[in-house]
Amino acid sequence: MALDMEAGRDQIASSGPRAGHDRGARALAYGLPALGILAVAMLLISVMTGASTASVTGLIRNLLLGGSDNALDVLRDRIVITEVRMPRAAVGFLVGAALAASGATMQGLFRNPLADPGVLGVTSGASLGAVSSIVLGGTVLAPITAILGIFTLPVMAFIGALIVTFILYRLGRRDGETQIATMLIAGIAISALGMALTGLLIYVADDNQIRDITFWSLGSLAGSTWQKAAIAAAVILPALLTLPFLARGLNAFTLGEAAAFHMGVPVERFKRVAIVMVAAATGVSVALSGGIVFIGMIVPHLIRIWVGPDHRFLLPASALLGGSLLLVADMITRVIVAPAELPIGILTALIGAPFFLWILLKDRSGRVM
């Protein structure tokens, strides 16, 4: 199977250290600062955009310069901007960054461009954990809910993602090597099993739980609060800050596990750390935003086309672009059918599914990125 990860491996092997260094230096000098500026711009635009007429500039003018607007209008604008839009933008950026960086990590770890948390069933496992907390939180999981409180859903989502990732890893191992095709097939099967179990939970859920699950599963950043932003930051930021330290190992993995071992990478420990970080970031992202798919697959491809396969730049660049793209998608869903709101998972699926098919068609034709 001709894959663009193999192209990246060949590129690393054939382009020579000088070419790779020059391209990486350009990415470091221009690419990452540009993506950083884009991320800040998207955060600001996201805070200024919405169905409400609340204006950031008007709020600042009234608060600092003593404008003439009605006090109630000023209060409304302050609540909309600081209690609705700002936490929503923060959660959206962190979730997008987590999904994209996790996708880049899994693609590097599995040496496959189709590997992302959704395709491999990790998202399905996180969804099953989250739905379990909604349906069974008052019965079977009541003791856990009493201990974890508001953290029950993200913790259950993390556990679901971790279990699926571990099963996937174990099924893909044979004679001390990782079987990529087996992992992909197992991921599809596990994803189907997770969806079936989720459907079973929905079958026994009451009307209120079904409504909550339905809206949650379509993916949305609505309902984001500063509390949720704090949870996202507490889990996702450490994972994002850890992933760049995996860059050297992921670069070595593009040459194969045996080569990585001979290059000094502690292969098994490295895999465990990467899997736990991906499971944590994906699990919490799914818990906070629902089923937002394809961000983890599309963004690393776009970045790889631009800056190449070097994970020293691929990982942070994917995080920055992933967060920015999810904010753009969120802004579109907020205004396209205003005052209603389109679930963001529908939009990402409409864009991501054709992109997925495009990758498959390119692979069939033997063309690689």
PDB file of N, CA and C in Angstrom, residues 80-170:
ATOM      1  N   VAL A  80     -22.330  37.969  27.246  1.00  0.00           N
ATOM      2  CA  VAL A  80     -22.194  37.205  26.003  1.00  0.00           C
ATOM      3  C   VAL A  80     -20.723  36.990  25.652  1.00  0.00           C
ATOM      4  N   ILE A  81     -19.924  38.036  25.791  1.00  0.00           N
ATOM      5  CA  ILE A  81     -18.524  37.950  25.367  1.00  0.00           C
ATOM      6  C   ILE A  81     -17.664  37.183  26.370  1.00  0.00           C
ATOM      7  N   THR A  82     -17.797  37.502  27.647  1.00  0.00           N
ATOM      8  CA  THR A  82     -16.890  36.905  28.636  1.00  0.00           C
ATOM      9  C   THR A  82     -17.363  35.546  29.154  1.00  0.00           C
ATOM     10  N   GLU A  83     -18.667  35.307  29.158  1.00  0.00           N
ATOM     11  CA  GLU A  83     -19.167  34.051  29.722  1.00  0.00           C
ATOM     12  C   GLU A  83     -19.615  33.045  28.668  1.00  0.00           C
ATOM     13  N   VAL A  84     -19.759  33.499  27.414  1.00  0.00           N
ATOM     14  CA  VAL A  84     -20.201  32.580  26.360  1.00  0.00           C
ATOM     15  C   VAL A  84     -19.120  32.406  25.287  1.00  0.00           C
ATOM     16  N   ARG A  85     -18.750  33.521  24.655  1.00  0.00           N
ATOM     17  CA  ARG A  85     -17.839  33.403  23.511  1.00  0.00           C
ATOM     18  C   ARG A  85     -16.405  33.077  23.904  1.00  0.00           C
ATOM     19  N   MET A  86     -15.893  33.721  24.945  1.00  0.00           N
ATOM     20  CA  MET A  86     -14.488  33.500  25.306  1.00  0.00           C
ATOM     21  C   MET A  86     -14.216  32.067  25.765  1.00  0.00           C
ATOM     22  N   PRO A  87     -15.020  31.496  26.686  1.00  0.00           N
ATOM     23  CA  PRO A  87     -14.755  30.086  27.038  1.00  0.00           C
ATOM     24  C   PRO A  87     -14.982  29.146  25.870  1.00  0.00           C
ATOM     25  N   ARG A  88     -15.950  29.486  24.990  1.00  0.00           N
ATOM     26  CA  ARG A  88     -16.196  28.649  23.816  1.00  0.00           C
ATOM     27  C   ARG A  88     -14.987  28.655  22.883  1.00  0.00           C
ATOM     28  N   ALA A  89     -14.402  29.827  22.679  1.00  0.00           N
ATOM     29  CA  ALA A  89     -13.209  29.908  21.828  1.00  0.00           C
ATOM     30  C   ALA A  89     -12.046  29.145  22.452  1.00  0.00           C
ATOM     31  N   ALA A  90     -11.895  29.251  23.757  1.00  0.00           N
ATOM     32  CA  ALA A  90     -10.793  28.552  24.431  1.00  0.00           C
ATOM     33  C   ALA A  90     -10.952  27.036  24.306  1.00  0.00           C
ATOM     34  N   VAL A  91     -12.170  26.537  24.590  1.00  0.00           N
ATOM     35  CA  VAL A  91     -12.404  25.092  24.479  1.00  0.00           C
ATOM     36  C   VAL A  91     -12.233  24.634  23.029  1.00  0.00           C
ATOM     37  N   GLY A  92     -12.770  25.411  22.077  1.00  0.00           N
ATOM     38  CA  GLY A  92     -12.665  25.033  20.667  1.00  0.00           C
ATOM     39  C   GLY A  92     -11.233  24.934  20.202  1.00  0.00           C
ATOM     40  N   PHE A  93     -10.420  25.908  20.581  1.00  0.00           N
ATOM     41  CA  PHE A  93      -9.017  25.870  20.150  1.00  0.00           C
ATOM     42  C   PHE A  93      -8.281  24.685  20.767  1.00  0.00           C
ATOM     43  N   LEU A  94      -8.501  24.452  22.059  1.00  0.00           N
ATOM     44  CA  LEU A  94      -7.809  23.340  22.717  1.00  0.00           C
ATOM     45  C   LEU A  94      -8.240  21.997  22.135  1.00  0.00           C
ATOM     46  N   VAL A  95      -9.539  21.842  21.872  1.00  0.00           N
ATOM     47  CA  VAL A  95     -10.030  20.584  21.308  1.00  0.00           C
ATOM     48  C   VAL A  95      -9.461  20.366  19.903  1.00  0.00           C
ATOM     49  N   GLY A  96      -9.505  21.396  19.061  1.00  0.00           N
ATOM     50  CA  GLY A  96      -8.960  21.272  17.718  1.00  0.00           C
ATOM     51  C   GLY A  96      -7.476  20.958  17.734  1.00  0.00           C
ATOM     52  N   ALA A  97      -6.741  21.632  18.617  1.00  0.00           N
ATOM     53  CA  ALA A  97      -5.303  21.379  18.724  1.00  0.00           C
ATOM     54  C   ALA A  97      -5.031  19.955  19.188  1.00  0.00           C
ATOM     55  N   ALA A  98      -5.828  19.498  20.157  1.00  0.00           N
ATOM     56  CA  ALA A  98      -5.628  18.140  20.678  1.00  0.00           C
ATOM     57  C   ALA A  98      -5.912  17.089  19.613  1.00  0.00           C
ATOM     58  N   LEU A  99      -7.006  17.253  18.879  1.00  0.00           N
ATOM     59  CA  LEU A  99      -7.365  16.266  17.863  1.00  0.00           C
ATOM     60  C   LEU A  99      -6.318  16.223  16.743  1.00  0.00           C
ATOM     61  N   ALA A 100      -5.863  17.388  16.289  1.00  0.00           N
ATOM     62  CA  ALA A 100      -4.884  17.427  15.196  1.00  0.00           C
ATOM     63  C   ALA A 100      -3.536  16.867  15.637  1.00  0.00           C
ATOM     64  N   ALA A 101      -3.065  17.268  16.814  1.00  0.00           N
ATOM     65  CA  ALA A 101      -1.775  16.756  17.296  1.00  0.00           C
ATOM     66  C   ALA A 101      -1.849  15.259  17.568  1.00  0.00           C
ATOM     67  N   SER A 102      -2.999  14.804  18.074  1.00  0.00           N
ATOM     68  CA  SER A 102      -3.164  13.362  18.306  1.00  0.00           C
ATOM     69  C   SER A 102      -3.141  12.602  16.990  1.00  0.00           C
ATOM     70  N   GLY A 103      -3.813  13.161  15.965  1.00  0.00           N
ATOM     71  CA  GLY A 103      -3.795  12.520  14.651  1.00  0.00           C
ATOM     72  C   GLY A 103      -2.388  12.433  14.091  1.00  0.00           C
ATOM     73  N   ALA A 104      -1.622  13.525  14.199  1.00  0.00           N
ATOM     74  CA  ALA A 104      -0.242  13.514  13.701  1.00  0.00           C
ATOM     75  C   ALA A 104       0.599  12.486  14.442  1.00  0.00           C
ATOM     76  N   THR A 105       0.377  12.379  15.746  1.00  0.00           N
ATOM     77  CA  THR A 105       1.134  11.406  16.539  1.00  0.00           C
ATOM     78  C   THR A 105       0.796   9.973  16.137  1.00  0.00           C
ATOM     79  N   MET A 106      -0.497   9.681  15.979  1.00  0.00           N
ATOM     80  CA  MET A 106      -0.906   8.318  15.625  1.00  0.00           C
ATOM     81  C   MET A 106      -0.446   7.958  14.214  1.00  0.00           C
ATOM     82  N   GLN A 107      -0.477   8.914  13.305  1.00  0.00           N
ATOM     83  CA  GLN A 107       0.007   8.639  11.951  1.00  0.00           C
ATOM     84  C   GLN A 107       1.495   8.326  11.964  1.00  0.00           C
ATOM     85  N   GLY A 108       2.247   9.047  12.793  1.00  0.00           N
ATOM     86  CA  GLY A 108       3.664   8.770  12.905  1.00  0.00           C
ATOM     87  C   GLY A 108       3.935   7.455  13.612  1.00  0.00           C
ATOM     88  N   LEU A 109       3.161   7.189  14.661  1.00  0.00           N
ATOM     89  CA  LEU A 109       3.361   5.966  15.434  1.00  0.00           C
ATOM     90  C   LEU A 109       3.022   4.724  14.618  1.00  0.00           C
ATOM     91  N   PHE A 110       1.903   4.792  13.885  1.00  0.00           N
ATOM     92  CA  PHE A 110       1.456   3.640  13.092  1.00  0.00           C
ATOM     93  C   PHE A 110       1.991   3.675  11.662  1.00  0.00           C
ATOM     94  N   ARG A 111       2.686   4.755  11.309  1.00  0.00           N
ATOM     95  CA  ARG A 111       3.231   4.912   9.959  1.00  0.00           C
ATOM     96  C   ARG A 111       2.148   4.731   8.902  1.00  0.00           C
ATOM     97  N   ASN A 112       1.032   5.408   9.149  1.00  0.00           N
ATOM     98  CA  ASN A 112      -0.089   5.285   8.228  1.00  0.00           C
ATOM     99  C   ASN A 112      -0.852   6.594   8.195  1.00  0.00           C
ATOM    100  N   PRO A 113      -1.099   7.175   7.006  1.00  0.00           N
ATOM    101  CA  PRO A 113      -1.784   8.469   6.927  1.00  0.00           C
ATOM    102  C   PRO A 113      -3.264   8.395   7.251  1.00  0.00           C
ATOM    103  N   LEU A 114      -3.826   7.162   7.264  1.00  0.00           N
ATOM    104  CA  LEU A 114      -5.247   7.022   7.567  1.00  0.00           C
ATOM    105  C   LEU A 114      -5.500   6.874   9.061  1.00  0.00           C
ATOM    106  N   ALA A 115      -4.430   6.831   9.824  1.00  0.00           N
ATOM    107  CA  ALA A 115      -4.584   6.649  11.259  1.00  0.00           C
ATOM    108  C   ALA A 115      -4.958   7.965  11.911  1.00  0.00           C
ATOM    109  N   ASP A 116      -6.142   8.013  12.443  1.00  0.00           N
ATOM    110  CA  ASP A 116      -6.517   9.126  13.303  1.00  0.00           C
ATOM    111  C   ASP A 116      -7.425   8.562  14.383  1.00  0.00           C
ATOM    112  N   PRO A 117      -7.628   9.280  15.477  1.00  0.00           N
ATOM    113  CA  PRO A 117      -8.397   8.704  16.589  1.00  0.00           C
ATOM    114  C   PRO A 117      -9.781   8.215  16.172  1.00  0.00           C
ATOM    115  N   GLY A 118     -10.397   8.850  15.158  1.00  0.00           N
ATOM    116  CA  GLY A 118     -11.728   8.429  14.736  1.00  0.00           C
ATOM    117  C   GLY A 118     -11.701   7.142  13.939  1.00  0.00           C
ATOM    118  N   VAL A 119     -10.795   7.056  12.964  1.00  0.00           N
ATOM    119  CA  VAL A 119     -10.719   5.874  12.108  1.00  0.00           C
ATOM    120  C   VAL A 119     -10.317   4.639  12.911  1.00  0.00           C
ATOM    121  N   LEU A 120      -9.429   4.808  13.883  1.00  0.00           N
ATOM    122  CA  LEU A 120      -8.927   3.667  14.647  1.00  0.00           C
ATOM    123  C   LEU A 120      -9.836   3.274  15.806  1.00  0.00           C
ATOM    124  N   GLY A 121     -10.944   3.978  15.985  1.00  0.00           N
ATOM    125  CA  GLY A 121     -11.888   3.584  17.013  1.00  0.00           C
ATOM    126  C   GLY A 121     -11.664   4.220  18.369  1.00  0.00           C
ATOM    127  N   VAL A 122     -10.603   5.050  18.500  1.00  0.00           N
ATOM    128  CA  VAL A 122     -10.332   5.685  19.792  1.00  0.00           C
ATOM    129  C   VAL A 122     -11.463   6.656  20.154  1.00  0.00           C
ATOM    130  N   THR A 123     -11.931   7.393  19.157  1.00  0.00           N
ATOM    131  CA  THR A 123     -13.045   8.310  19.405  1.00  0.00           C
ATOM    132  C   THR A 123     -14.299   7.546  19.793  1.00  0.00           C
ATOM    133  N   SER A 124     -14.517   6.402  19.144  1.00  0.00           N
ATOM    134  CA  SER A 124     -15.676   5.579  19.472  1.00  0.00           C
ATOM    135  C   SER A 124     -15.605   5.087  20.915  1.00  0.00           C
ATOM    136  N   GLY A 125     -14.403   4.701  21.351  1.00  0.00           N
ATOM    137  CA  GLY A 125     -14.240   4.270  22.731  1.00  0.00           C
ATOM    138  C   GLY A 125     -14.490   5.400  23.714  1.00  0.00           C
ATOM    139  N   ALA A 126     -13.992   6.589  23.374  1.00  0.00           N
ATOM    140  CA  ALA A 126     -14.243   7.740  24.239  1.00  0.00           C
ATOM    141  C   ALA A 126     -15.735   8.064  24.285  1.00  0.00           C
ATOM    142  N   SER A 127     -16.399   7.942  23.142  1.00  0.00           N
ATOM    143  CA  SER A 127     -17.840   8.210  23.094  1.00  0.00           C
ATOM    144  C   SER A 127     -18.602   7.210  23.957  1.00  0.00           C
ATOM    145  N   LEU A 128     -18.193   5.953  23.878  1.00  0.00           N
ATOM    146  CA  LEU A 128     -18.857   4.928  24.693  1.00  0.00           C
ATOM    147  C   LEU A 128     -18.691   5.228  26.180  1.00  0.00           C
ATOM    148  N   GLY A 129     -17.480   5.637  26.568  1.00  0.00           N
ATOM    149  CA  GLY A 129     -17.263   5.992  27.967  1.00  0.00           C
ATOM    150  C   GLY A 129     -18.114   7.177  28.390  1.00  0.00           C
ATOM    151  N   ALA A 130     -18.209   8.180  27.523  1.00  0.00           N
ATOM    152  CA  ALA A 130     -19.001   9.367  27.862  1.00  0.00           C
ATOM    153  C   ALA A 130     -20.486   9.037  27.940  1.00  0.00           C
ATOM    154  N   VAL A 131     -20.994   8.268  26.964  1.00  0.00           N
ATOM    155  CA  VAL A 131     -22.412   7.902  26.971  1.00  0.00           C
ATOM    156  C   VAL A 131     -22.728   7.022  28.183  1.00  0.00           C
ATOM    157  N   SER A 132     -21.782   6.163  28.555  1.00  0.00           N
ATOM    158  CA  SER A 132     -21.988   5.334  29.749  1.00  0.00           C
ATOM    159  C   SER A 132     -22.186   6.196  30.988  1.00  0.00           C
ATOM    160  N   SER A 133     -21.387   7.271  31.077  1.00  0.00           N
ATOM    161  CA  SER A 133     -21.533   8.145  32.245  1.00  0.00           C
ATOM    162  C   SER A 133     -22.874   8.860  32.248  1.00  0.00           C
ATOM    163  N   ILE A 134     -23.409   9.162  31.042  1.00  0.00           N
ATOM    164  CA  ILE A 134     -24.715   9.835  30.968  1.00  0.00           C
ATOM    165  C   ILE A 134     -25.849   8.880  31.337  1.00  0.00           C
ATOM    166  N   VAL A 135     -25.812   7.664  30.789  1.00  0.00           N
ATOM    167  CA  VAL A 135     -26.925   6.725  30.971  1.00  0.00           C
ATOM    168  C   VAL A 135     -26.834   5.997  32.318  1.00  0.00           C
ATOM    169  N   LEU A 136     -25.626   5.602  32.703  1.00  0.00           N
ATOM    170  CA  LEU A 136     -25.454   4.773  33.900  1.00  0.00           C
ATOM    171  C   LEU A 136     -24.941   5.555  35.102  1.00  0.00           C
ATOM    172  N   GLY A 137     -24.812   6.868  34.942  1.00  0.00           N
ATOM    173  CA  GLY A 137     -24.254   7.688  36.029  1.00  0.00           C
ATOM    174  C   GLY A 137     -25.068   7.658  37.303  1.00  0.00           C
ATOM    175  N   GLY A 138     -26.382   7.406  37.178  1.00  0.00           N
ATOM    176  CA  GLY A 138     -27.239   7.385  38.370  1.00  0.00           C
ATOM    177  C   GLY A 138     -27.510   5.998  38.899  1.00  0.00           C
ATOM    178  N   THR A 139     -26.991   4.966  38.241  1.00  0.00           N
ATOM    179  CA  THR A 139     -27.262   3.588  38.675  1.00  0.00           C
ATOM    180  C   THR A 139     -25.957   2.815  38.882  1.00  0.00           C
ATOM    181  N   VAL A 140     -25.521   2.125  37.848  1.00  0.00           N
ATOM    182  CA  VAL A 140     -24.338   1.265  37.977  1.00  0.00           C
ATOM    183  C   VAL A 140     -23.088   2.077  38.314  1.00  0.00           C
ATOM    184  N   LEU A 141     -22.949   3.238  37.692  1.00  0.00           N
ATOM    185  CA  LEU A 141     -21.755   4.062  37.900  1.00  0.00           C
ATOM    186  C   LEU A 141     -21.956   5.119  38.976  1.00  0.00           C
ATOM    187  N   ALA A 142     -23.007   4.979  39.780  1.00  0.00           N
ATOM    188  CA  ALA A 142     -23.289   5.983  40.816  1.00  0.00           C
ATOM    189  C   ALA A 142     -22.117   6.169  41.791  1.00  0.00           C
ATOM    190  N   PRO A 143     -21.462   5.090  42.267  1.00  0.00           N
ATOM    191  CA  PRO A 143     -20.313   5.299  43.174  1.00  0.00           C
ATOM    192  C   PRO A 143     -19.196   6.108  42.520  1.00  0.00           C
ATOM    193  N   ILE A 144     -18.952   5.826  41.233  1.00  0.00           N
ATOM    194  CA  ILE A 144     -17.908   6.583  40.536  1.00  0.00           C
ATOM    195  C   ILE A 144     -18.324   8.040  40.377  1.00  0.00           C
ATOM    196  N   THR A 145     -19.598   8.248  40.047  1.00  0.00           N
ATOM    197  CA  THR A 145     -20.095   9.615  39.895  1.00  0.00           C
ATOM    198  C   THR A 145     -19.990  10.385  41.206  1.00  0.00           C
ATOM    199  N   ALA A 146     -20.272   9.684  42.328  1.00  0.00           N
ATOM    200  CA  ALA A 146     -20.194  10.355  43.635  1.00  0.00           C
ATOM    201  C   ALA A 146     -18.770  10.795  43.941  1.00  0.00           C
ATOM    202  N   ILE A 147     -17.797  10.045  43.470  1.00  0.00           N
ATOM    203  CA  ILE A 147     -16.391  10.379  43.749  1.00  0.00           C
ATOM    204  C   ILE A 147     -15.874  11.452  42.791  1.00  0.00           C
ATOM    205  N   LEU A 148     -16.171  11.279  41.514  1.00  0.00           N
ATOM    206  CA  LEU A 148     -15.590  12.161  40.498  1.00  0.00           C
ATOM    207  C   LEU A 148     -16.409  13.422  40.263  1.00  0.00           C
ATOM    208  N   GLY A 149     -17.716  13.373  40.554  1.00  0.00           N
ATOM    209  CA  GLY A 149     -18.547  14.559  40.362  1.00  0.00           C
ATOM    210  C   GLY A 149     -18.582  14.995  38.912  1.00  0.00           C
ATOM    211  N   ILE A 150     -18.299  16.291  38.684  1.00  0.00           N
ATOM    212  CA  ILE A 150     -18.376  16.843  37.328  1.00  0.00           C
ATOM    213  C   ILE A 150     -17.292  16.283  36.412  1.00  0.00           C
ATOM    214  N   PHE A 151     -16.305  15.622  36.985  1.00  0.00           N
ATOM    215  CA  PHE A 151     -15.231  15.063  36.165  1.00  0.00           C
ATOM    216  C   PHE A 151     -15.547  13.642  35.677  1.00  0.00           C
ATOM    217  N   THR A 152     -16.736  13.143  36.025  1.00  0.00           N
ATOM    218  CA  THR A 152     -17.075  11.768  35.652  1.00  0.00           C
ATOM    219  C   THR A 152     -17.035  11.572  34.143  1.00  0.00           C
ATOM    220  N   LEU A 153     -17.680  12.466  33.402  1.00  0.00           N
ATOM    221  CA  LEU A 153     -17.771  12.294  31.956  1.00  0.00           C
ATOM    222  C   LEU A 153     -16.395  12.342  31.276  1.00  0.00           C
ATOM    223  N   PRO A 154     -15.558  13.370  31.535  1.00  0.00           N
ATOM    224  CA  PRO A 154     -14.244  13.357  30.896  1.00  0.00           C
ATOM    225  C   PRO A 154     -13.370  12.183  31.322  1.00  0.00           C
ATOM    226  N   VAL A 155     -13.478  11.775  32.596  1.00  0.00           N
ATOM    227  CA  VAL A 155     -12.668  10.635  33.042  1.00  0.00           C
ATOM    228  C   VAL A 155     -13.127   9.354  32.352  1.00  0.00           C
ATOM    229  N   MET A 156     -14.448   9.166  32.248  1.00  0.00           N
ATOM    230  CA  MET A 156     -14.962   7.970  31.569  1.00  0.00           C
ATOM    231  C   MET A 156     -14.575   7.979  30.095  1.00  0.00           C
ATOM    232  N   ALA A 157     -14.610   9.148  29.478  1.00  0.00           N
ATOM    233  CA  ALA A 157     -14.202   9.246  28.069  1.00  0.00           C
ATOM    234  C   ALA A 157     -12.725   8.893  27.919  1.00  0.00           C
ATOM    235  N   PHE A 158     -11.902   9.375  28.840  1.00  0.00           N
ATOM    236  CA  PHE A 158     -10.473   9.048  28.808  1.00  0.00           C
ATOM    237  C   PHE A 158     -10.255   7.553  28.975  1.00  0.00           C
ATOM    238  N   ILE A 159     -10.977   6.943  29.922  1.00  0.00           N
ATOM    239  CA  ILE A 159     -10.818   5.499  30.145  1.00  0.00           C
ATOM    240  C   ILE A 159     -11.238   4.730  28.894  1.00  0.00           C
ATOM    241  N   GLY A 160     -12.351   5.144  28.268  1.00  0.00           N
ATOM    242  CA  GLY A 160     -12.787   4.474  27.041  1.00  0.00           C
ATOM    243  C   GLY A 160     -11.753   4.588  25.939  1.00  0.00           C
ATOM    244  N   ALA A 161     -11.188   5.770  25.758  1.00  0.00           N
ATOM    245  CA  ALA A 161     -10.165   5.966  24.726  1.00  0.00           C
ATOM    246  C   ALA A 161      -8.917   5.150  25.036  1.00  0.00           C
ATOM    247  N   LEU A 162      -8.529   5.101  26.307  1.00  0.00           N
ATOM    248  CA  LEU A 162      -7.321   4.361  26.696  1.00  0.00           C
ATOM    249  C   LEU A 162      -7.503   2.864  26.481  1.00  0.00           C
ATOM    250  N   ILE A 163      -8.675   2.339  26.834  1.00  0.00           N
ATOM    251  CA  ILE A 163      -8.918   0.901  26.668  1.00  0.00           C
ATOM    252  C   ILE A 163      -8.877   0.519  25.194  1.00  0.00           C
ATOM    253  N   VAL A 164      -9.540   1.310  24.355  1.00  0.00           N
ATOM    254  CA  VAL A 164      -9.544   1.008  22.924  1.00  0.00           C
ATOM    255  C   VAL A 164      -8.123   1.070  22.351  1.00  0.00           C
ATOM    256  N   THR A 165      -7.376   2.084  22.731  1.00  0.00           N
ATOM    257  CA  THR A 165      -6.010   2.223  22.219  1.00  0.00           C
ATOM    258  C   THR A 165      -5.143   1.049  22.647  1.00  0.00           C
ATOM    259  N   PHE A 166      -5.305   0.621  23.907  1.00  0.00           N
ATOM    260  CA  PHE A 166      -4.522  -0.519  24.402  1.00  0.00           C
ATOM    261  C   PHE A 166      -4.889  -1.797  23.647  1.00  0.00           C
ATOM    262  N   ILE A 167      -6.214  -2.038  23.455  1.00  0.00           N
ATOM    263  CA  ILE A 167      -6.649  -3.231  22.711  1.00  0.00           C
ATOM    264  C   ILE A 167      -6.109  -3.189  21.289  1.00  0.00           C
ATOM    265  N   LEU A 168      -6.180  -2.024  20.691  1.00  0.00           N
ATOM    266  CA  LEU A 168      -5.689  -1.857  19.321  1.00  0.00           C
ATOM    267  C   LEU A 168      -4.198  -2.177  19.239  1.00  0.00           C
ATOM    268  N   TYR A 169      -3.475  -1.684  20.198  1.00  0.00           N
ATOM    269  CA  TYR A 169      -2.030  -1.907  20.230  1.00  0.00           C
ATOM    270  C   TYR A 169      -1.705  -3.388  20.401  1.00  0.00           C
ATOM    271  N   ARG A 170      -2.428  -4.066  21.304  1.00  0.00           N
ATOM    272  CA  ARG A 170      -2.169  -5.472  21.552  1.00  0.00           C
ATOM    273  C   ARG A 170      -2.547  -6.327  20.342  1.00  0.00           C
TER     274      ARG A 170
END
